Coordinates of C-alpha atoms and ligand atoms in Angstrom, one line a residue:
M2 CA 0.0 0.0 0.0
T3 CA 1.4 3.4 -0.9
A4 CA 0.5 6.5 1.1
H5 CA -0.9 9.4 -1.0
L6 CA 0.5 12.9 -0.4
D7 CA -0.5 16.2 -1.8
V8 CA 3.1 17.3 -1.9
L9 CA 6.5 15.6 -1.6
V10 CA 9.2 18.1 -0.7
V11 CA 12.6 16.8 -1.7
G12 CA 15.5 18.5 0.1
A13 CA 15.6 20.1 3.5
G14 CA 18.0 23.0 2.9
P15 CA 16.6 26.5 3.6
T16 CA 14.3 26.3 0.6
G17 CA 12.7 23.0 1.5
L18 CA 12.4 24.0 5.2
A19 CA 10.7 27.2 4.3
L20 CA 8.3 25.4 2.0
A21 CA 7.5 22.9 4.7
A22 CA 6.8 25.7 7.1
Q23 CA 4.3 27.2 4.7
L24 CA 2.6 24.0 3.7
R25 CA 2.2 23.2 7.5
T26 CA 0.2 26.4 8.1
Y27 CA -2.4 25.3 5.5
G28 CA -2.7 21.7 6.8
T29 CA -1.5 20.3 3.4
T30 CA -0.6 16.6 3.5
F31 CA 3.1 16.5 2.7
R32 CA 6.4 14.9 3.6
I33 CA 9.9 16.4 3.5
V34 CA 12.8 14.2 2.9
D35 CA 16.6 14.7 2.7
R36 CA 19.2 12.2 1.9
S37 CA 21.8 13.6 4.4
L38 CA 21.6 12.3 7.9
D39 CA 22.1 15.7 9.4
R40 CA 21.7 19.3 8.2
A41 CA 24.8 21.1 7.0
H42 CA 26.8 22.7 9.8
E43 CA 29.1 24.9 7.7
S44 CA 28.2 28.5 7.6
R45 CA 27.7 28.8 3.7
A46 CA 25.2 31.6 2.9
L47 CA 25.9 34.3 5.4
A48 CA 23.3 37.1 5.0
I49 CA 19.6 37.4 5.2
Q50 CA 17.9 40.2 3.2
P51 CA 15.1 42.4 4.5
R52 CA 12.5 40.8 2.3
T53 CA 13.4 37.3 3.5
L54 CA 13.0 38.5 7.1
E55 CA 9.5 39.9 6.1
V56 CA 8.3 36.7 4.4
L57 CA 9.5 34.5 7.3
A58 CA 7.8 36.7 9.9
P59 CA 4.4 35.0 9.7
F60 CA 6.0 31.8 11.0
G61 CA 7.2 33.6 14.1
V62 CA 10.9 32.9 13.3
T63 CA 12.1 36.4 12.3
D64 CA 12.7 37.7 15.8
E65 CA 14.8 34.6 16.6
L66 CA 16.9 35.1 13.4
V67 CA 17.4 38.8 14.2
G68 CA 18.3 38.0 17.8
R69 CA 21.0 35.5 16.6
G70 CA 22.3 37.6 13.8
N71 CA 24.5 40.6 13.3
P72 CA 23.1 43.6 11.4
A73 CA 25.8 45.3 9.3
M74 CA 25.2 49.0 8.7
Q75 CA 28.3 50.0 6.9
L76 CA 30.6 48.9 4.1
R77 CA 34.2 50.1 4.4
M78 CA 35.9 50.1 1.0
H79 CA 39.7 50.1 1.4
L80 CA 41.1 51.8 -1.6
P81 CA 44.8 52.3 -2.3
H82 CA 45.1 55.6 -0.4
R83 CA 42.0 55.9 1.6
V84 CA 38.9 54.2 3.1
V85 CA 35.5 55.1 1.8
Q86 CA 32.6 54.4 4.3
I87 CA 29.3 53.5 2.6
P88 CA 26.2 53.3 4.8
L89 CA 24.3 50.2 4.0
F90 CA 20.5 50.2 3.5
D91 CA 20.2 53.7 5.0
I92 CA 17.9 54.9 2.2
G93 CA 15.1 53.4 0.1
L94 CA 14.0 51.0 2.9
A95 CA 11.6 53.2 4.9
D96 CA 8.7 50.8 4.4
T97 CA 10.1 47.7 6.1
A98 CA 10.5 46.9 9.8
Y99 CA 13.9 45.3 8.9
P100 CA 16.0 47.9 7.2
F101 CA 19.3 46.1 7.5
L102 CA 21.4 43.2 6.0
L103 CA 21.4 40.5 8.7
F104 CA 24.6 38.5 8.9
L105 CA 23.8 35.0 10.1
S106 CA 25.3 31.7 9.1
Q107 CA 23.1 29.4 7.0
A108 CA 23.7 26.7 9.6
E109 CA 21.9 29.0 12.2
T110 CA 19.2 29.9 9.7
E111 CA 18.5 26.3 9.1
S112 CA 18.6 25.5 12.8
V113 CA 15.9 28.2 13.5
L114 CA 13.7 26.9 10.6
S115 CA 14.2 23.2 11.8
E116 CA 13.3 24.1 15.4
H117 CA 10.2 25.9 14.1
L118 CA 9.2 22.8 12.2
R119 CA 9.8 20.5 15.2
G120 CA 7.5 22.8 17.2
E121 CA 4.9 22.3 14.5
D122 CA 5.3 18.5 14.7
V123 CA 6.8 18.3 11.2
D124 CA 9.2 15.4 10.9
V125 CA 12.1 16.2 8.5
E126 CA 12.9 12.7 7.3
R127 CA 16.7 12.6 7.0
G128 CA 18.7 9.8 5.5
T129 CA 15.9 9.4 3.0
E130 CA 16.8 9.9 -0.7
L131 CA 14.4 10.3 -3.6
V132 CA 15.7 7.9 -6.2
R133 CA 13.0 7.8 -8.9
L134 CA 9.9 9.6 -10.1
E135 CA 7.3 8.4 -12.5
R136 CA 4.2 10.1 -13.7
T137 CA 1.1 7.9 -13.3
G138 CA -2.1 9.5 -14.5
S139 CA -2.9 12.4 -12.2
S140 CA -0.1 11.7 -9.7
V141 CA 3.5 10.8 -9.3
A142 CA 5.0 7.5 -8.1
C143 CA 8.0 8.3 -6.0
R144 CA 10.6 5.9 -4.8
L145 CA 12.4 6.7 -1.6
R146 CA 15.5 4.9 -0.3
R147 CA 16.8 4.9 3.2
G148 CA 20.3 4.6 4.5
D149 CA 19.8 0.9 5.3
G150 CA 18.9 0.2 1.7
S151 CA 15.2 -0.3 2.2
E152 CA 12.9 1.4 -0.2
E153 CA 9.4 2.9 0.0
A154 CA 6.9 3.8 -2.6
V155 CA 5.0 7.1 -2.2
E156 CA 2.4 8.7 -4.3
A157 CA 2.2 12.4 -4.5
T158 CA 0.1 14.9 -6.5
Y159 CA 3.0 17.3 -6.7
V160 CA 6.8 17.0 -6.1
V161 CA 8.9 20.0 -5.4
G162 CA 12.6 19.7 -6.0
C163 CA 14.3 21.8 -3.3
D164 CA 17.2 19.4 -3.8
G165 CA 20.0 21.8 -4.7
A166 CA 22.3 22.3 -7.6
H167 CA 22.5 18.6 -8.5
S168 CA 18.7 18.2 -8.3
T169 CA 17.4 14.7 -8.8
V170 CA 13.9 16.1 -9.4
R171 CA 15.2 18.4 -12.2
A172 CA 17.0 15.5 -13.8
Q173 CA 14.0 13.1 -13.6
A174 CA 11.7 15.8 -14.9
G175 CA 14.0 16.3 -17.9
I176 CA 14.4 20.0 -17.2
G177 CA 17.7 21.6 -18.6
F178 CA 20.1 23.6 -16.4
E179 CA 22.0 25.8 -18.8
G180 CA 24.8 28.1 -18.0
Y181 CA 28.6 28.1 -17.4
A182 CA 31.2 27.7 -14.8
Y183 CA 33.5 30.7 -13.9
P184 CA 37.1 29.9 -14.4
Q185 CA 38.2 31.3 -11.1
T186 CA 38.5 29.3 -7.8
F187 CA 37.5 31.0 -4.6
L188 CA 38.8 30.8 -1.1
L189 CA 36.5 31.0 1.9
A190 CA 37.2 30.9 5.6
D191 CA 35.4 31.6 8.9
L192 CA 38.0 32.9 11.3
E193 CA 39.3 35.6 13.6
V194 CA 41.0 38.7 12.3
D195 CA 43.1 41.1 14.4
G196 CA 43.2 44.7 13.2
L197 CA 39.8 44.8 11.5
E198 CA 37.1 47.3 12.8
P199 CA 34.1 45.3 14.0
G200 CA 30.5 45.6 12.7
A201 CA 31.2 46.5 9.1
V202 CA 31.7 44.7 5.8
H203 CA 35.3 45.4 4.6
T204 CA 36.5 45.1 1.0
Y205 CA 40.0 45.6 -0.3
M206 CA 40.2 46.5 -4.0
T207 CA 43.3 46.0 -6.1
G208 CA 44.0 45.4 -9.8
A209 CA 44.3 41.7 -8.9
G210 CA 40.8 41.4 -7.6
M211 CA 38.9 42.0 -4.3
L212 CA 39.2 40.6 -0.8
F213 CA 36.2 40.7 1.5
F214 CA 35.6 40.3 5.2
F215 CA 32.0 39.9 6.4
P216 CA 30.9 40.3 10.0
L217 CA 29.5 36.7 10.4
G218 CA 29.5 36.6 14.2
S219 CA 29.2 32.8 14.6
P220 CA 30.9 30.3 14.3
A221 CA 33.7 32.9 13.9
T222 CA 33.7 36.7 13.9
W223 CA 34.7 37.0 10.3
R224 CA 34.0 35.4 6.9
L225 CA 36.9 35.9 4.4
L226 CA 36.2 35.6 0.7
A227 CA 38.9 36.0 -2.0
M228 CA 39.8 34.7 -5.4
R229 CA 42.6 32.1 -5.5
P230 CA 45.6 33.7 -7.0
P231 CA 46.6 32.3 -10.4
G232 CA 49.4 29.8 -10.0
A233 CA 48.2 28.7 -6.5
T234 CA 45.6 26.3 -7.9
D235 CA 46.5 23.1 -6.2
T236 CA 47.7 24.4 -2.9
E237 CA 45.8 23.3 0.1
V238 CA 43.7 26.0 1.7
D239 CA 45.4 26.8 5.0
L240 CA 46.0 29.8 7.2
S241 CA 49.4 30.7 5.7
L242 CA 47.9 30.9 2.2
L243 CA 45.0 33.1 3.4
Q244 CA 47.4 35.3 5.4
E245 CA 49.7 35.7 2.3
I246 CA 46.7 36.8 0.2
T247 CA 45.4 39.2 2.9
T248 CA 48.8 40.8 3.3
R249 CA 49.1 41.2 -0.5
Y250 CA 45.7 43.1 -0.5
A251 CA 45.6 44.8 2.8
G252 CA 49.2 45.2 3.9
S253 CA 50.6 43.7 7.1
R254 CA 48.1 45.3 9.6
L255 CA 45.7 42.3 9.5
A256 CA 46.5 39.1 11.3
L257 CA 44.4 36.0 10.7
R258 CA 43.9 33.3 13.3
D259 CA 41.7 30.5 14.7
P260 CA 40.0 29.3 11.5
V261 CA 36.8 27.3 12.0
W262 CA 36.2 26.5 8.3
M263 CA 38.4 26.9 5.3
T264 CA 37.5 25.7 1.8
D265 CA 37.8 26.5 -1.9
F266 CA 35.0 26.3 -4.5
R267 CA 34.2 27.0 -8.1
L268 CA 31.2 29.1 -9.0
H269 CA 28.6 28.6 -11.7
N270 CA 25.9 30.7 -13.3
R271 CA 23.0 28.4 -14.3
G272 CA 19.3 28.5 -14.5
A273 CA 16.6 25.9 -15.0
A274 CA 14.9 26.0 -18.4
H275 CA 11.6 25.8 -16.6
Y276 CA 10.5 26.0 -13.0
R277 CA 7.6 23.6 -13.6
S278 CA 7.0 20.6 -15.7
G279 CA 3.6 19.1 -15.0
P280 CA 3.5 17.9 -11.4
F281 CA 7.2 18.7 -10.8
F282 CA 8.4 22.1 -9.5
L283 CA 11.9 23.4 -8.8
A284 CA 12.9 25.9 -6.2
G285 CA 16.1 27.4 -4.8
D286 CA 19.5 26.1 -6.0
A287 CA 17.7 23.4 -8.0
A288 CA 16.4 26.3 -10.2
H289 CA 19.3 28.8 -10.1
I290 CA 22.9 28.9 -9.0
H291 CA 25.2 31.9 -9.2
S292 CA 28.0 33.8 -7.5
P293 CA 27.4 34.9 -3.9
A294 CA 27.7 38.6 -5.0
G295 CA 24.9 40.5 -3.3
A296 CA 23.9 37.6 -1.0
Q297 CA 21.0 36.6 -3.1
G298 CA 21.2 32.8 -3.4
M299 CA 19.6 31.4 -0.2
N300 CA 17.2 34.4 0.0
T301 CA 15.9 33.8 -3.6
G302 CA 15.4 30.1 -2.7
I303 CA 13.4 30.9 0.4
Q304 CA 11.2 33.3 -1.5
D305 CA 10.7 30.8 -4.4
A306 CA 9.4 28.4 -1.7
L307 CA 7.0 31.0 -0.2
N308 CA 5.7 32.0 -3.6
L309 CA 4.8 28.3 -4.3
G310 CA 3.7 26.8 -1.0
W311 CA 0.4 28.6 -0.6
K312 CA -0.5 28.0 -4.3
L313 CA 0.0 24.3 -3.9
A314 CA -1.9 24.3 -0.7
L315 CA -5.0 26.2 -2.1
V316 CA -5.1 24.1 -5.3
C317 CA -4.8 20.8 -3.3
Q318 CA -7.7 21.9 -1.0
G319 CA -9.9 22.9 -4.0
H320 CA -9.9 26.6 -3.1
S321 CA -8.1 27.6 -6.2
P322 CA -7.9 26.4 -9.8
E323 CA -4.9 24.5 -11.2
E324 CA -4.2 27.6 -13.3
L325 CA -2.8 29.3 -10.1
L326 CA 0.2 27.0 -10.3
E327 CA 1.2 28.4 -13.7
T328 CA 1.8 31.7 -12.0
Y329 CA 4.8 30.2 -10.1
E330 CA 7.1 30.1 -13.1
A331 CA 5.6 33.3 -14.6
E332 CA 6.5 35.1 -11.3
R333 CA 9.7 33.5 -10.1
A334 CA 11.6 32.7 -13.4
P335 CA 12.0 36.4 -14.2
V336 CA 13.3 36.9 -10.6
G337 CA 15.8 34.1 -11.0
R338 CA 16.9 35.4 -14.4
S339 CA 17.5 38.9 -13.0
V340 CA 19.5 37.5 -10.1
L341 CA 21.7 35.5 -12.5
R342 CA 22.3 38.7 -14.6
F343 CA 22.9 41.0 -11.6
T344 CA 25.3 38.6 -9.7
D345 CA 27.2 38.0 -13.0
R346 CA 27.8 41.7 -13.5
A347 CA 28.8 42.3 -9.9
F348 CA 31.1 39.2 -10.1
T349 CA 32.7 40.4 -13.3
V350 CA 33.5 43.8 -11.8
A351 CA 35.0 42.2 -8.7
T352 CA 37.1 39.6 -10.4
S353 CA 37.8 40.3 -14.0
G354 CA 41.4 40.4 -15.2
N355 CA 40.3 42.4 -18.3
P356 CA 42.6 45.5 -18.4
A357 CA 39.6 47.9 -18.7
I358 CA 37.8 46.5 -15.7
R359 CA 41.1 46.3 -13.7
L360 CA 41.6 49.9 -14.5
A361 CA 38.1 50.7 -13.4
R362 CA 38.7 48.9 -10.1
T363 CA 42.0 50.6 -9.3
R364 CA 41.8 54.1 -10.9
L365 CA 38.1 55.0 -11.5
A366 CA 36.6 53.4 -8.4
P367 CA 38.5 55.7 -5.9
R368 CA 37.1 58.7 -7.8
L369 CA 33.6 57.4 -8.5
V370 CA 32.8 55.6 -5.3
P371 CA 32.7 58.8 -3.1
L372 CA 30.4 60.4 -5.8
A373 CA 28.2 57.3 -5.8
V374 CA 27.9 57.5 -2.0
R375 CA 26.4 61.0 -2.3
A376 CA 24.0 60.0 -5.1
R377 CA 21.1 59.1 -2.9
G378 CA 18.6 58.2 -5.7
P379 CA 20.8 55.5 -7.4
R380 CA 22.0 54.3 -4.1
G381 CA 18.5 53.8 -2.8
R382 CA 17.6 51.9 -6.0
V383 CA 20.6 49.6 -5.5
F384 CA 19.5 48.9 -1.9
R385 CA 16.0 48.3 -3.0
T386 CA 17.2 45.7 -5.5
V387 CA 19.7 44.0 -3.2
S388 CA 17.3 43.9 -0.2
E389 CA 14.8 42.1 -2.6
L390 CA 12.1 44.5 -1.4
G391 CA 11.8 45.7 -5.0
I392 CA 10.7 42.3 -6.3
H393 CA 7.3 42.6 -7.9
Y394 CA 4.9 40.5 -10.0
R395 CA 3.3 43.3 -11.9
R396 CA 3.3 41.3 -15.2
S397 CA 1.9 38.1 -13.6
P398 CA -1.5 36.9 -14.8
A399 CA -2.5 37.0 -11.1
S400 CA -1.9 40.8 -10.8
T401 CA -4.8 42.9 -11.8
S402 CA -5.8 46.5 -11.3
G403 CA -9.5 47.5 -11.1
S404 CA -11.3 49.5 -13.8
R405 CA -10.1 52.6 -11.9
P406 CA -6.4 51.8 -11.3
P407 CA -4.8 53.9 -8.6
G408 CA -2.5 56.6 -9.8
R409 CA -0.3 56.5 -6.7
G410 CA 0.7 53.9 -4.1
P411 CA 1.5 50.3 -4.7
R412 CA 0.3 48.6 -7.8
A413 CA -1.1 45.2 -8.4
G414 CA 1.8 42.8 -8.1
D415 CA 3.8 44.9 -5.7
R416 CA 4.7 43.8 -2.2
L417 CA 2.4 45.1 0.5
P418 CA 4.6 47.8 2.2
D419 CA 4.8 47.8 5.9
L420 CA 3.5 51.3 6.2
P421 CA 1.9 52.2 8.5
R422 CA 4.2 49.9 10.5
G423 CA 2.5 46.7 11.6
F424 CA 0.4 46.6 8.4
Q425 CA 2.2 43.4 7.2
A426 CA 1.7 41.7 10.6
R427 CA -2.1 42.4 10.4
T428 CA -2.3 40.5 7.1
A429 CA 0.1 37.8 7.9
G430 CA -2.4 35.0 8.7
P431 CA -2.7 32.3 6.1
G432 CA -5.1 33.0 3.2
W433 CA -6.0 36.1 1.3
H434 CA -6.8 39.5 2.9
L435 CA -9.2 42.0 1.6
L436 CA -8.4 45.6 2.6
L437 CA -11.3 48.1 2.5
A438 CA -11.0 51.8 3.0
G439 CA -13.4 54.8 2.7
P440 CA -16.8 55.7 4.1
P441 CA -18.5 52.6 5.7
R442 CA -21.4 53.0 3.4
L443 CA -19.2 52.0 0.5
W444 CA -18.7 48.6 1.9
S445 CA -22.0 47.6 3.4
D446 CA -22.4 44.0 4.3
G447 CA -25.2 43.8 1.7
R448 CA -22.8 44.8 -1.1
L449 CA -20.0 42.6 0.0
A450 CA -22.0 39.4 0.9
P451 CA -22.3 38.2 -2.8
V452 CA -18.6 38.7 -3.3
L453 CA -17.5 37.0 -0.1
A454 CA -19.9 34.1 0.0
G455 CA -18.3 30.7 0.1
R456 CA -14.8 32.2 0.6
A457 CA -14.7 32.9 4.3
E458 CA -12.4 30.1 5.1
V459 CA -9.5 31.6 3.1
L460 CA -10.4 35.3 2.9
T461 CA -10.2 37.7 5.8
V462 CA -11.7 41.2 5.5
H463 CA -10.0 44.2 7.1
R464 CA -11.9 47.5 7.4
L465 CA -9.3 50.2 7.5
G466 CA -11.7 53.1 8.2
E467 CA -12.2 56.3 6.3
Q468 CA -8.5 56.9 5.6
S469 CA -6.8 54.8 3.1
P470 CA -3.1 54.2 3.7
W471 CA -2.6 55.0 0.0
P472 CA -4.3 58.1 -1.5
G473 CA -7.1 57.1 -3.8
V474 CA -6.9 53.3 -3.2
T475 CA -10.1 52.1 -1.7
H476 CA -9.7 48.4 -1.9
G477 CA -7.0 45.8 -2.4
L478 CA -6.4 42.1 -2.1
V479 CA -3.3 40.9 -0.3
R480 CA -2.2 37.4 -1.4
P481 CA -1.0 34.9 1.1
D482 CA 2.6 35.8 0.3
G483 CA 2.2 39.5 1.0
Y484 CA 1.9 40.7 -2.6
L485 CA -1.1 42.7 -3.8
G486 CA -3.1 40.7 -6.3
Y487 CA -5.7 43.4 -6.9
V488 CA -6.0 47.1 -6.2
S489 CA -8.5 49.6 -7.2
R490 CA -10.1 53.0 -6.6
G491 CA -13.8 53.6 -6.2
A492 CA -16.5 51.3 -4.9
D493 CA -17.2 49.1 -7.9
V494 CA -17.1 45.5 -6.7
N495 CA -17.3 44.0 -10.2
G496 CA -13.5 44.0 -10.8
L497 CA -12.9 42.5 -7.3
S498 CA -15.6 39.9 -7.9
G499 CA -14.1 39.0 -11.3
Y500 CA -10.6 38.6 -9.8
L501 CA -11.9 36.4 -7.0
D502 CA -13.9 34.3 -9.4
R503 CA -10.8 33.5 -11.3
W504 CA -8.4 32.7 -8.5
L505 CA -10.5 31.8 -5.4
R506 CA -13.3 29.4 -5.7
R507 CA -16.4 29.3 -3.5
V508 CA -16.3 26.2 -1.4
Ligands
FAD9 C1 30.9 26.8 0.1 C2 29.6 27.5 -0.1 C3 29.5 28.8 0.2 C4 28.4 29.5 0.0 N1 28.3 30.9 0.3 C5 27.1 31.5 0.0 C6 27.0 32.9 0.3 O1 27.9 33.5 0.8 N2 25.8 33.5 0.1 C7 24.7 32.8 -0.5 O2 23.7 33.4 -0.7 N3 24.8 31.5 -0.8 C8 26.0 30.9 -0.5 N4 26.1 29.6 -0.8 C9 24.9 28.9 -1.5 C10 23.8 28.6 -0.5 O3 24.4 27.7 0.4 C11 22.7 28.0 -1.3 O4 22.1 29.0 -2.2 C12 21.6 27.4 -0.4 O5 22.0 26.3 0.4 C13 20.4 26.9 -1.3 O6 19.5 26.3 -0.5 P1 18.6 25.1 -1.1 O7 17.7 24.7 0.0 O8 17.9 25.5 -2.4 O9 19.6 23.9 -1.5 P2 20.6 23.1 -0.6 O10 21.0 23.9 0.6 O11 21.7 22.6 -1.5 O12 19.8 21.9 -0.1 C14 19.4 20.8 -0.9 C15 19.2 19.6 0.0 O13 18.6 18.6 -0.9 C16 19.2 17.4 -0.4 N5 19.1 16.4 -1.6 C17 19.7 16.5 -2.7 N6 19.3 15.5 -3.5 C18 18.4 14.8 -2.8 C19 17.7 13.6 -3.1 N7 17.7 13.0 -4.3 N8 16.8 13.1 -2.2 C20 16.7 13.7 -1.0 N9 17.4 14.8 -0.6 C21 18.3 15.3 -1.6 C22 20.6 17.7 0.0 O14 21.1 16.7 0.9 C23 20.4 19.1 0.6 O15 20.2 19.0 2.0 C24 27.2 28.8 -0.6 C25 27.3 27.5 -0.9 C26 28.5 26.8 -0.6 C27 28.6 25.3 -0.9

């Protein structure tokens, strides 16, 4: 006898753990399996972006993450003859409760998510590998293998590959993973550094490349990241090699000691040709891998998961049509592509040996960086992008403006800003949230009843009073992932009604 699941989540890295947390809030029948016996204890991804802190807040884990982490408010750029201080995330982030880049090791992030799942009675089945998938009519036959060699057959309606760069789900679904490997090798270490001012990100720029120190906090105070010098390809990564590189970039004032983790790695830039193929979905590193420039990788994976989980849940429970699942690729593939482009550009500027780019790094940067620091507009736009608060789904089929689209304020497909503060928390419960503003007569129970009938289980109504938070906007629908699906002016409920008829069935 095989047990039938709505969803099989393959992989319990940050992406799979976040997906499991969301499926749990909807009561979806799912299992989460991972072939490793234990979660990874190396630090790996080292920063959490503001948008990720926001999307994880509904699970009650964000305060714990912030409590364990280390917000960095400043980048200190060490140029040949001076140090330029660049405030981080000081502009362009007024509408979030988390206007900082939080340094926290991936091991800690996974530990917080795992503890949350344990508290919710979700069993992460470790030592359990997905070995085969086969489509059988309307479901998928999945074969799982345990460490002792025993196998189990499981049937699932949907399978989500959160199984990393070498994804089995991606391979079994026949989805391509195109891209390239960068020629350089990188060196990474978590260690202590004497002579480095605490609480800031430090970067040393030379013609040869860049050396970074990030304020990780735990398991060591600093994360070092540098390119392996040409000619030192096969040398073992040890403290003397790292000290030699550090001295070459920063002079003799920095002393490295007490390494907790040292490794080298190659980087790739690859994206899945599709994020969905029938009942198979890809999220996180299974769908995109790239350089760590801008600390986007783990964050993008967690946000993939939280774009998908509620859609799977509502479709499985019959609240939404299958068509809703098509919006996953429509919304997340463009985000993935833009992260691949953006990290590739940043990576090229930081590492290229091309004479023009070397010149830009050594000669132009010292002149341009101070000017760029003063250019508040462009700087705010960069922070908005890096923080992932600027992600929107305006071109999604699930983003619609009413017949009287608002001229100002957020548009359909935008993230619900946390202004006034606490607004996001009010609409954080599972399901959709209908925001109504304006004179009470506009939204009498009699007018609303036909629109809301049969949807109470997954649609909560919030009456905001006379004053709309956004001039002109009288009503809007907040999706379960905190993006606005529908916004409109006026009191015409036909647009709202049409939107709900398409995406939220009456049960
Ligand atoms: C050395 C290193 C340094 C990094 N530094 C950074 C950084 O500074 N910043 C950054 O953003 N990112 C960094 N990353 C990348 C970051 O770790 C990933 O983006 C992140 O782990 C992706 O999470 P994920 O859950 O999608 O995949 P993963 O964390 O890879 O998790 C996939 C899980 O799937 C499991 N699995 C695989 N196949 C199967 C199967 N067939 N059956 C069952 N389980 C399976 C694996 O055991 C694994 O636990 C780094 C990675 C490495 C290796």
